[in-house]
CSV table of C-alpha atoms and ligand atoms in Angstrom, one decimal:
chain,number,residue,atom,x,y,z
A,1,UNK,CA,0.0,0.0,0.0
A,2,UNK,CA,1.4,3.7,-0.7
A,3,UNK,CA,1.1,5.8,2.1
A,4,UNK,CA,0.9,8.6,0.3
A,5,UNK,CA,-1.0,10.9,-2.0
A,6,UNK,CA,0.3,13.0,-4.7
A,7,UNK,CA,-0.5,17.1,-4.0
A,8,UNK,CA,-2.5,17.8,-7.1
A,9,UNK,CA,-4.6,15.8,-9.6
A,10,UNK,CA,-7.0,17.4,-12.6
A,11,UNK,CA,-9.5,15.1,-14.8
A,12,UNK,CA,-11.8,16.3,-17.8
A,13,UNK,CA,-15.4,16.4,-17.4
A,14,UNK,CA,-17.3,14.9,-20.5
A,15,UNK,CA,-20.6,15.4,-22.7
A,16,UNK,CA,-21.8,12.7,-25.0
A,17,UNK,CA,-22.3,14.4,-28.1
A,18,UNK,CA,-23.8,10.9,-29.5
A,19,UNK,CA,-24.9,7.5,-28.3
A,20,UNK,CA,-25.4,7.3,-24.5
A,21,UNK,CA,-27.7,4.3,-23.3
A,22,UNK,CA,-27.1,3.1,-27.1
A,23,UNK,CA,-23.7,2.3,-25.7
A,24,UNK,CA,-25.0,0.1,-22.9
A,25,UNK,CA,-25.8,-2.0,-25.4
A,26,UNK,CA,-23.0,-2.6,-27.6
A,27,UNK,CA,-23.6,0.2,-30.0
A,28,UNK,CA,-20.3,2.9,-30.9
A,29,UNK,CA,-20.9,6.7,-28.9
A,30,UNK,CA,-19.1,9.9,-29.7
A,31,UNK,CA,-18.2,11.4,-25.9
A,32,UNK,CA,-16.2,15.0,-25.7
A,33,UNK,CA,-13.8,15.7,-22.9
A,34,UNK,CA,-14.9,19.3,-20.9
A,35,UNK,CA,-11.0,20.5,-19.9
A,36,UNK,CA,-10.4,21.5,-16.6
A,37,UNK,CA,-13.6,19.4,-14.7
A,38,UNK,CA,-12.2,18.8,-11.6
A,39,UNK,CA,-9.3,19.7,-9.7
A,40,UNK,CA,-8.3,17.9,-6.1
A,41,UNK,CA,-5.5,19.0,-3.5
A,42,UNK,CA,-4.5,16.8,-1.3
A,43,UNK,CA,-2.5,17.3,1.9
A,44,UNK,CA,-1.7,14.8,5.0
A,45,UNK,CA,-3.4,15.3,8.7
A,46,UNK,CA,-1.2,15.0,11.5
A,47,UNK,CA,-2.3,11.8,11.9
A,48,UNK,CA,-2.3,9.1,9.4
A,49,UNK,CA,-5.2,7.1,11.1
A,50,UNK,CA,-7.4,9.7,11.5
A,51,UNK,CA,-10.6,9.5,8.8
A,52,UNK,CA,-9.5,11.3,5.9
A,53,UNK,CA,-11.9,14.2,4.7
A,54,UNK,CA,-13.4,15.0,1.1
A,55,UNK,CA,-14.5,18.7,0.1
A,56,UNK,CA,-15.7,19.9,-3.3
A,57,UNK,CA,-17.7,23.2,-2.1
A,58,UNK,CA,-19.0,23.8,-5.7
A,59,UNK,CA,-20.7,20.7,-5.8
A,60,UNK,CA,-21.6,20.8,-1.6
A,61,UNK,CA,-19.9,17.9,-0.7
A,62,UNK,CA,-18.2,17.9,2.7
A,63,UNK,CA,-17.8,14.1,4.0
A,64,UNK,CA,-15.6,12.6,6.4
A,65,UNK,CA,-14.5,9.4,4.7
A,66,UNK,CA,-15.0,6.1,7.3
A,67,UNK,CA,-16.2,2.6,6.0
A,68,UNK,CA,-19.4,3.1,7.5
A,69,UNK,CA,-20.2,6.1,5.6
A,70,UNK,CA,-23.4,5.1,3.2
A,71,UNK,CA,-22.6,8.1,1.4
A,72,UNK,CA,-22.2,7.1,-2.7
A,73,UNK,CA,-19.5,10.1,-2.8
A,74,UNK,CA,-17.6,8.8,0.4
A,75,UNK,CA,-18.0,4.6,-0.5
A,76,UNK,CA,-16.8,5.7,-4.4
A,77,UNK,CA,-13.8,7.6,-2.3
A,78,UNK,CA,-12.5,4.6,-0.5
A,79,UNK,CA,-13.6,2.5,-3.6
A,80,UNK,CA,-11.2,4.0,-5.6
A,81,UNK,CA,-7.9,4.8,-3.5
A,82,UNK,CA,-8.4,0.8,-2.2
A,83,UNK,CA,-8.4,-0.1,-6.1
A,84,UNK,CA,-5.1,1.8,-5.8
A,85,UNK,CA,-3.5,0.6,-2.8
A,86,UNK,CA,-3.8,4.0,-1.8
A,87,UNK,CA,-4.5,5.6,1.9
A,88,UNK,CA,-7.7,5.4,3.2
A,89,UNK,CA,-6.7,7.4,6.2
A,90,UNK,CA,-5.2,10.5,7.0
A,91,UNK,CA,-5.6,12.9,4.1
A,92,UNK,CA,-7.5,15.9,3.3
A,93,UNK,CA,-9.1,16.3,-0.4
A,94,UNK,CA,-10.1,19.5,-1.6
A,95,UNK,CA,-11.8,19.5,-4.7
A,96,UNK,CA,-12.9,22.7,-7.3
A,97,UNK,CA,-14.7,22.9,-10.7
A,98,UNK,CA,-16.5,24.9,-12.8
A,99,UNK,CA,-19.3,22.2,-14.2
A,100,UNK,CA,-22.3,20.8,-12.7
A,101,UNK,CA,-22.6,17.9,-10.7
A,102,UNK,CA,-25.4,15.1,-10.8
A,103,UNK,CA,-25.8,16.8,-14.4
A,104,UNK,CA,-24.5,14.5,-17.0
A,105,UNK,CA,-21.1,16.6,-17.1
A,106,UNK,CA,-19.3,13.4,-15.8
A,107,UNK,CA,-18.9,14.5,-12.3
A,108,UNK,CA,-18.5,11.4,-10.9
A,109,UNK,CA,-16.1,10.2,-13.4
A,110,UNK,CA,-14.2,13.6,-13.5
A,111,UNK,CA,-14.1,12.9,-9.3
A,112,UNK,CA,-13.5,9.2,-10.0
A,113,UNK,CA,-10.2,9.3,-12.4
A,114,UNK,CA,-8.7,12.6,-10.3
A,115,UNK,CA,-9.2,10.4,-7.2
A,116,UNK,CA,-7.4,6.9,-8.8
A,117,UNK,CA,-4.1,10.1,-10.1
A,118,UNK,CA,-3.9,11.1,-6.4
A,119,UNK,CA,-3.4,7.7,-5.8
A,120,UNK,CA,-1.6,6.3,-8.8
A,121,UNK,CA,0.4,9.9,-10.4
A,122,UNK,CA,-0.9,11.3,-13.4
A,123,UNK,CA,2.2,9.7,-15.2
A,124,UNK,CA,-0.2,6.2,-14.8
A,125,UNK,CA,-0.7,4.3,-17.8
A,126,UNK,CA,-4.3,5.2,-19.2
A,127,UNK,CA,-5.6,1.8,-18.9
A,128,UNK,CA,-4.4,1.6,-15.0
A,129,UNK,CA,-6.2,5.2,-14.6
A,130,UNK,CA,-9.5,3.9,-16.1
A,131,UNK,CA,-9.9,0.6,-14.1
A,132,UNK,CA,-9.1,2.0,-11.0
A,133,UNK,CA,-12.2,4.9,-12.1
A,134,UNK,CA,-14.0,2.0,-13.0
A,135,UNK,CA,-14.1,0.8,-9.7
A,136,UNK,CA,-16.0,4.1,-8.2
A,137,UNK,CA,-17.9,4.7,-10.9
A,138,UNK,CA,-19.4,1.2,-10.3
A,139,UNK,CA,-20.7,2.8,-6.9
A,140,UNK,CA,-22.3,5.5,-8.5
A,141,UNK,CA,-23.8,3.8,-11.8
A,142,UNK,CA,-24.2,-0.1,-10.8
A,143,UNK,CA,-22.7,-1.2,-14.1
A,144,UNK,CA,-21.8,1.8,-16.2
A,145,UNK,CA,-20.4,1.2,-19.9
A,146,UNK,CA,-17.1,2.4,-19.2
A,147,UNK,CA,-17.5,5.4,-21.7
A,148,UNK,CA,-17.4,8.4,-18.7
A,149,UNK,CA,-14.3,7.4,-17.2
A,150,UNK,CA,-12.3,6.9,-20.5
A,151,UNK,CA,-12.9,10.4,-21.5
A,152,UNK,CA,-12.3,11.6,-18.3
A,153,UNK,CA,-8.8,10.3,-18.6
A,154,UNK,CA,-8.1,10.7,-22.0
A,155,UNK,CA,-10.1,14.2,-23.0
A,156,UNK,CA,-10.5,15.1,-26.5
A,157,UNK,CA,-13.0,13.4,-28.8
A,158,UNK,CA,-13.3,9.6,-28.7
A,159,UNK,CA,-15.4,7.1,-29.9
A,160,UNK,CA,-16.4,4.1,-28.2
A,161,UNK,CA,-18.0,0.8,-28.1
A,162,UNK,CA,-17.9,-0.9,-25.0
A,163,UNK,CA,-15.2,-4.2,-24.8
A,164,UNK,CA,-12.9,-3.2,-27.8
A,165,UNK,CA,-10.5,-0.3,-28.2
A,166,UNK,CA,-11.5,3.0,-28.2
A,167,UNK,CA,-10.0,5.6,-31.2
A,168,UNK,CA,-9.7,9.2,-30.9
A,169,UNK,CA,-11.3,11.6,-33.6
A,170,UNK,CA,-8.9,14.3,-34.7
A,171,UNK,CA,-10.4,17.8,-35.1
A,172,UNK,CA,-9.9,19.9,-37.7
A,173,UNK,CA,-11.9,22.7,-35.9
A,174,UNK,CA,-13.0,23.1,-32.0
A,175,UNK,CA,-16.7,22.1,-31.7
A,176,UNK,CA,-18.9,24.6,-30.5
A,177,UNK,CA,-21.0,23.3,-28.0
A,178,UNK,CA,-23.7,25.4,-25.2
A,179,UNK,CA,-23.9,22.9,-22.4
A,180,UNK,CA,-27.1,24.6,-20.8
A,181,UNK,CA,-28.1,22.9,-17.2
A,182,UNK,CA,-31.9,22.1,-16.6
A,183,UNK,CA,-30.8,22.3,-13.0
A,184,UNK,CA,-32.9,19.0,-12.2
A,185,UNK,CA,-30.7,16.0,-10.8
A,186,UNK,CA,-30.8,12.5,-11.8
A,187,UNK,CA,-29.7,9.1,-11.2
A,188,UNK,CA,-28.3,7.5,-14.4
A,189,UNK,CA,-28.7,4.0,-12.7
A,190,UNK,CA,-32.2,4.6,-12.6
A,191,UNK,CA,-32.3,6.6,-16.4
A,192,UNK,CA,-30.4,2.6,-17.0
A,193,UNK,CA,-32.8,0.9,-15.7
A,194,UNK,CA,-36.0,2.8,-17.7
A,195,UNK,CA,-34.3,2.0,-20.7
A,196,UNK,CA,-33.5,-1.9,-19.9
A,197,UNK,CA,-37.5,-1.9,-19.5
A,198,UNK,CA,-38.8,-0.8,-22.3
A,199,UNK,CA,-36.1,-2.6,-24.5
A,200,UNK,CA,-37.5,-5.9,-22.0
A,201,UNK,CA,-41.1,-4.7,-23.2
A,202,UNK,CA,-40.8,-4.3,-26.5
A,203,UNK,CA,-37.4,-5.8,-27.7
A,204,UNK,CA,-38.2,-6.0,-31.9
A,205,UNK,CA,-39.0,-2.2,-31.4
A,206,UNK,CA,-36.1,-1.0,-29.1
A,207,UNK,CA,-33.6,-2.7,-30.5
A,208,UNK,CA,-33.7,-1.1,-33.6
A,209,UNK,CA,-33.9,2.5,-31.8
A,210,UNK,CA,-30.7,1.6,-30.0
A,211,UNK,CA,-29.4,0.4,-33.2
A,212,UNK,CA,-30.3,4.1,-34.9
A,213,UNK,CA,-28.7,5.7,-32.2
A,214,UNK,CA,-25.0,4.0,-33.0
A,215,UNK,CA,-25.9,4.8,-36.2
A,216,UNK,CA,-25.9,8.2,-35.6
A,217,UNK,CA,-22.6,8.5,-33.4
A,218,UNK,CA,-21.2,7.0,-36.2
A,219,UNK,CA,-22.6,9.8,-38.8
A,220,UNK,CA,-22.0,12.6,-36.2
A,221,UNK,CA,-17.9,12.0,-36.8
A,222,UNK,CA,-18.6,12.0,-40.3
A,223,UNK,CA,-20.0,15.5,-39.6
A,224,UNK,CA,-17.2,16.0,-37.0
A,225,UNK,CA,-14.7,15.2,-39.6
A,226,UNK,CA,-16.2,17.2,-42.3
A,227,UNK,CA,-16.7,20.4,-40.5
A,228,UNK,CA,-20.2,20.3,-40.9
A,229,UNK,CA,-21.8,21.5,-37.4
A,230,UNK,CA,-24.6,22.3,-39.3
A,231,UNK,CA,-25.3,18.3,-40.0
A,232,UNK,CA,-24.1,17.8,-36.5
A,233,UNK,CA,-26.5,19.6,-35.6
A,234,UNK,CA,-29.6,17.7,-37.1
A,235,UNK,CA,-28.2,14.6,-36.0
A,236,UNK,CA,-28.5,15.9,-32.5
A,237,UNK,CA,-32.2,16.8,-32.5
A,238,UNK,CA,-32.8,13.4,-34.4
A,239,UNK,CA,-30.9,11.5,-31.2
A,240,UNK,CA,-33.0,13.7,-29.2
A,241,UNK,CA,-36.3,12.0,-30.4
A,242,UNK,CA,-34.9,8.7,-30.7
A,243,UNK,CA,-33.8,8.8,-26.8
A,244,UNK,CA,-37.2,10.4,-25.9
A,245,UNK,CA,-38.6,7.3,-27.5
A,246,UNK,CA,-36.4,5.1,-24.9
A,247,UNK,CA,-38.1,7.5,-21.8
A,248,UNK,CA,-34.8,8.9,-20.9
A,249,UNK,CA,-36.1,12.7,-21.5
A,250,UNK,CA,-38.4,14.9,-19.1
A,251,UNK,CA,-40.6,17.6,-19.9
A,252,UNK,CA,-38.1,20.6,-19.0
A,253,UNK,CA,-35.3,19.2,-21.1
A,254,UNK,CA,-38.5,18.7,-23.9
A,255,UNK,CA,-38.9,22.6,-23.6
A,256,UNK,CA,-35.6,23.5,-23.8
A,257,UNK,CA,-34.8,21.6,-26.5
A,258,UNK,CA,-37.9,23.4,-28.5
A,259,UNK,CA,-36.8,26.5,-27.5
A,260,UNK,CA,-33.5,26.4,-28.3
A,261,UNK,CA,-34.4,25.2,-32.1
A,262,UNK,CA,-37.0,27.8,-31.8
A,263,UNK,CA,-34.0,30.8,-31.4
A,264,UNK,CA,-32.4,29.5,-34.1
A,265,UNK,CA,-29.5,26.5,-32.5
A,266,UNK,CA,-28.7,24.0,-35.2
A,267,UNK,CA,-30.0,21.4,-33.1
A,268,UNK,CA,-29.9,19.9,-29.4
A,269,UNK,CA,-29.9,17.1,-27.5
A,270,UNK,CA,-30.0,15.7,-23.9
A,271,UNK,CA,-26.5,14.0,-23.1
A,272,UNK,CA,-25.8,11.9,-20.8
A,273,UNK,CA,-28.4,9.9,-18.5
A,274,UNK,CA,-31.4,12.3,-19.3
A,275,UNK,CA,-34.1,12.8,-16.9
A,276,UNK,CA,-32.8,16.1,-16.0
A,277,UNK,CA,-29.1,17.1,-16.1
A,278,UNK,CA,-28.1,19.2,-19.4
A,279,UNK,CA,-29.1,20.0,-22.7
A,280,UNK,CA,-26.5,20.3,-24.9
A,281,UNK,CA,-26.7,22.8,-28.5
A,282,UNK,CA,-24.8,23.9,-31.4
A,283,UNK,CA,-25.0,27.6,-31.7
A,284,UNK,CA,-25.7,29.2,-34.2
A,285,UNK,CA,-23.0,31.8,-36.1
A,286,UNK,CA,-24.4,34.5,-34.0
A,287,UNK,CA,-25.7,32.8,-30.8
A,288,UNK,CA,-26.8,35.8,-28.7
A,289,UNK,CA,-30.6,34.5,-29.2
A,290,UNK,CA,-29.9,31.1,-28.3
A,291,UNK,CA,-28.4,31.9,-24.9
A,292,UNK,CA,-30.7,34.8,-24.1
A,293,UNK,CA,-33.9,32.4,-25.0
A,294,UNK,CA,-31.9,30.4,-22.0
A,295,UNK,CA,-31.5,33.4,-19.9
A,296,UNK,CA,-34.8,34.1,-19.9
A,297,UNK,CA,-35.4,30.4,-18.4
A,298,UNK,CA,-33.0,32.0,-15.6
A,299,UNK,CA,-30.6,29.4,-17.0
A,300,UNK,CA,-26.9,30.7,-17.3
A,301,UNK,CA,-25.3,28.1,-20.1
A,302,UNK,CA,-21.7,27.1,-20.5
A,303,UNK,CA,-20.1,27.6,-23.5
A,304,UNK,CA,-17.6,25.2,-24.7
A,305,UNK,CA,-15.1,24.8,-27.4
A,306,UNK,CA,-14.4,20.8,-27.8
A,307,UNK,CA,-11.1,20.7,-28.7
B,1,MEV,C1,-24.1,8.2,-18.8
B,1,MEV,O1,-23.2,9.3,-18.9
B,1,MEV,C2,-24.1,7.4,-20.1
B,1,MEV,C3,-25.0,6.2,-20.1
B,1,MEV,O2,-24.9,5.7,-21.5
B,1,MEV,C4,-24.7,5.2,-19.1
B,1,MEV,C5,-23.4,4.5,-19.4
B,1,MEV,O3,-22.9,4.5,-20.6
B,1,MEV,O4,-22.9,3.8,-18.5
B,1,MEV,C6,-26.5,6.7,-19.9
């Protein structure tokens, strides 16, 4: 076991831009990397056998970290620096970040690989990195596809498909994304679990929705590749409808997403688990009507360039 933690560790947040609960299910998604998610600081307590502590004031978390703890964040914690042969004891974490959390961002991931580089260095090998994320994502998601934690590691654009390698897409030109936050948490075991349902329900119908959706992340790096954000953008609102279809949308994300097209976006989707957690659009070229339509929803969005 290493006693020790390193000082500082970073990890990317992520958006899928394409095929999330698709991906559950053997089918390719497209997921960014949002730079600069989550950064921790970790210093030793005077003594190393005294419960270590965990604060991230942006996303309220203060937890003292003790096997008892029920606490997802805190079990996730321990879950992760165990994977690592890491301390349990005698640290304080302090986290910061500028995104959401519980918002489909990929703020447990983003917490999740930053925890496994305190513990392992951010030198790691990728692969180490992602299992040991792996291990608290598991906490948080019951059996997640894997596809949060890579891009939390690697950032950048990559496409995925659950059990075989993953490949980065090279940009020509950022992406221009608004990530705009409905504000309404979610659980994305629970958004999981709608979806295994209806595909149980109704598998000859489902299965080929699922099917459309890899489709899709697979056109959307055509786009990607291409340049054309203005075909991205239709194969957004098209993913929207085919995930409404699997249940995974809500009535606010519903409005948004009309509104947004409304103002002029070249299209939108939910990302992530749905249920809540963010909309994400392509602006327009002038995109001031977009994000006051937002504003005037008392939503602030994020604007991101995916690099
Ligand atoms: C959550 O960010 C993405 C989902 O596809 C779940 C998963 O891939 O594990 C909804």
């Amino acid at each position: 076991m290493s006693l020790r933690l390193h000082s500082h560790a970073t990890a990317s947040g992520k958006v899928i831009l394409v095929g999330e609960h698709a991906v559950v299910y053997g089918q390719p998604a497209l997921a960014a990397g949002l730079p600069d998610g989550l950064h921790l600081d970790a210093a030793p307590l005077p003594d190393p056998a005294a419960p270590s502590r965990l604060t991230i004031a942006d996303w309220d978390i203060d937890l003292v970290l003790t096997p008892e703890s029920e606490h997802p964040v805190a079990r996730a914690t321990l879950e992760v620096l165990g994977f690592c042969d890491g301390p349990l004891t005698g640290w304080t974490i302090t986290g910061r970040s500028r995104l959401p959390c519980r918002a489909g961002c990929g703020s447990s991931a983003a917490l999740s690989v930053a925890l496994a580089r305190l513990a392992l260095g951010d030198q790691a090998e990728t692969n180490e990195t992602v299992a040991a994320a792996l291990a608290g994502e598991r906490v948080f998601h019951g059996n997640p596809s894997g596809i949060d934690n890579l891009v939390a590691t690697t950032g950048g654009v990559v496409r995925f498909t659950k059990g075989h390698p993953a490949r980065n897409i090279a940009l020509k030109a950022p992406i221009p994304l608004l990530v705009i936050p409905t504000g309404i948490p979610r659980s994305t075991a629970a958004q999981v679990a709608k979806v295994r349902a209806r595909l149980e329900t109704m598998p000859s119908v489902i299965r080929p929705v699922l099917s459309a959706i890899g489709h899709a992340a697979d056109a959307a790096i055509e786009s990607i590749e291409s340049c054309n954000f203005k075909q991205l953008g239709e194969i957004f609102t098209v993913t929207h409808e085919l995930l409404s279809s699997l249940d995974v949308s809500c009535a606010a994300l519903d409005a948004l997403h009309a509104e947004v097209l409304a103002a002029g976006a070249l299209g939108a989707k939910l990302t992530g688990a749905g249920g809540g957690g963010c909309l994400i659009a392509i602006p327009p070229a002038s995109p001031a009507p977009v994000v006051e339509a937002v504003r005037a929803r008392g939503i602030e969005p994020l604007f991101v360039e995916v690099r």
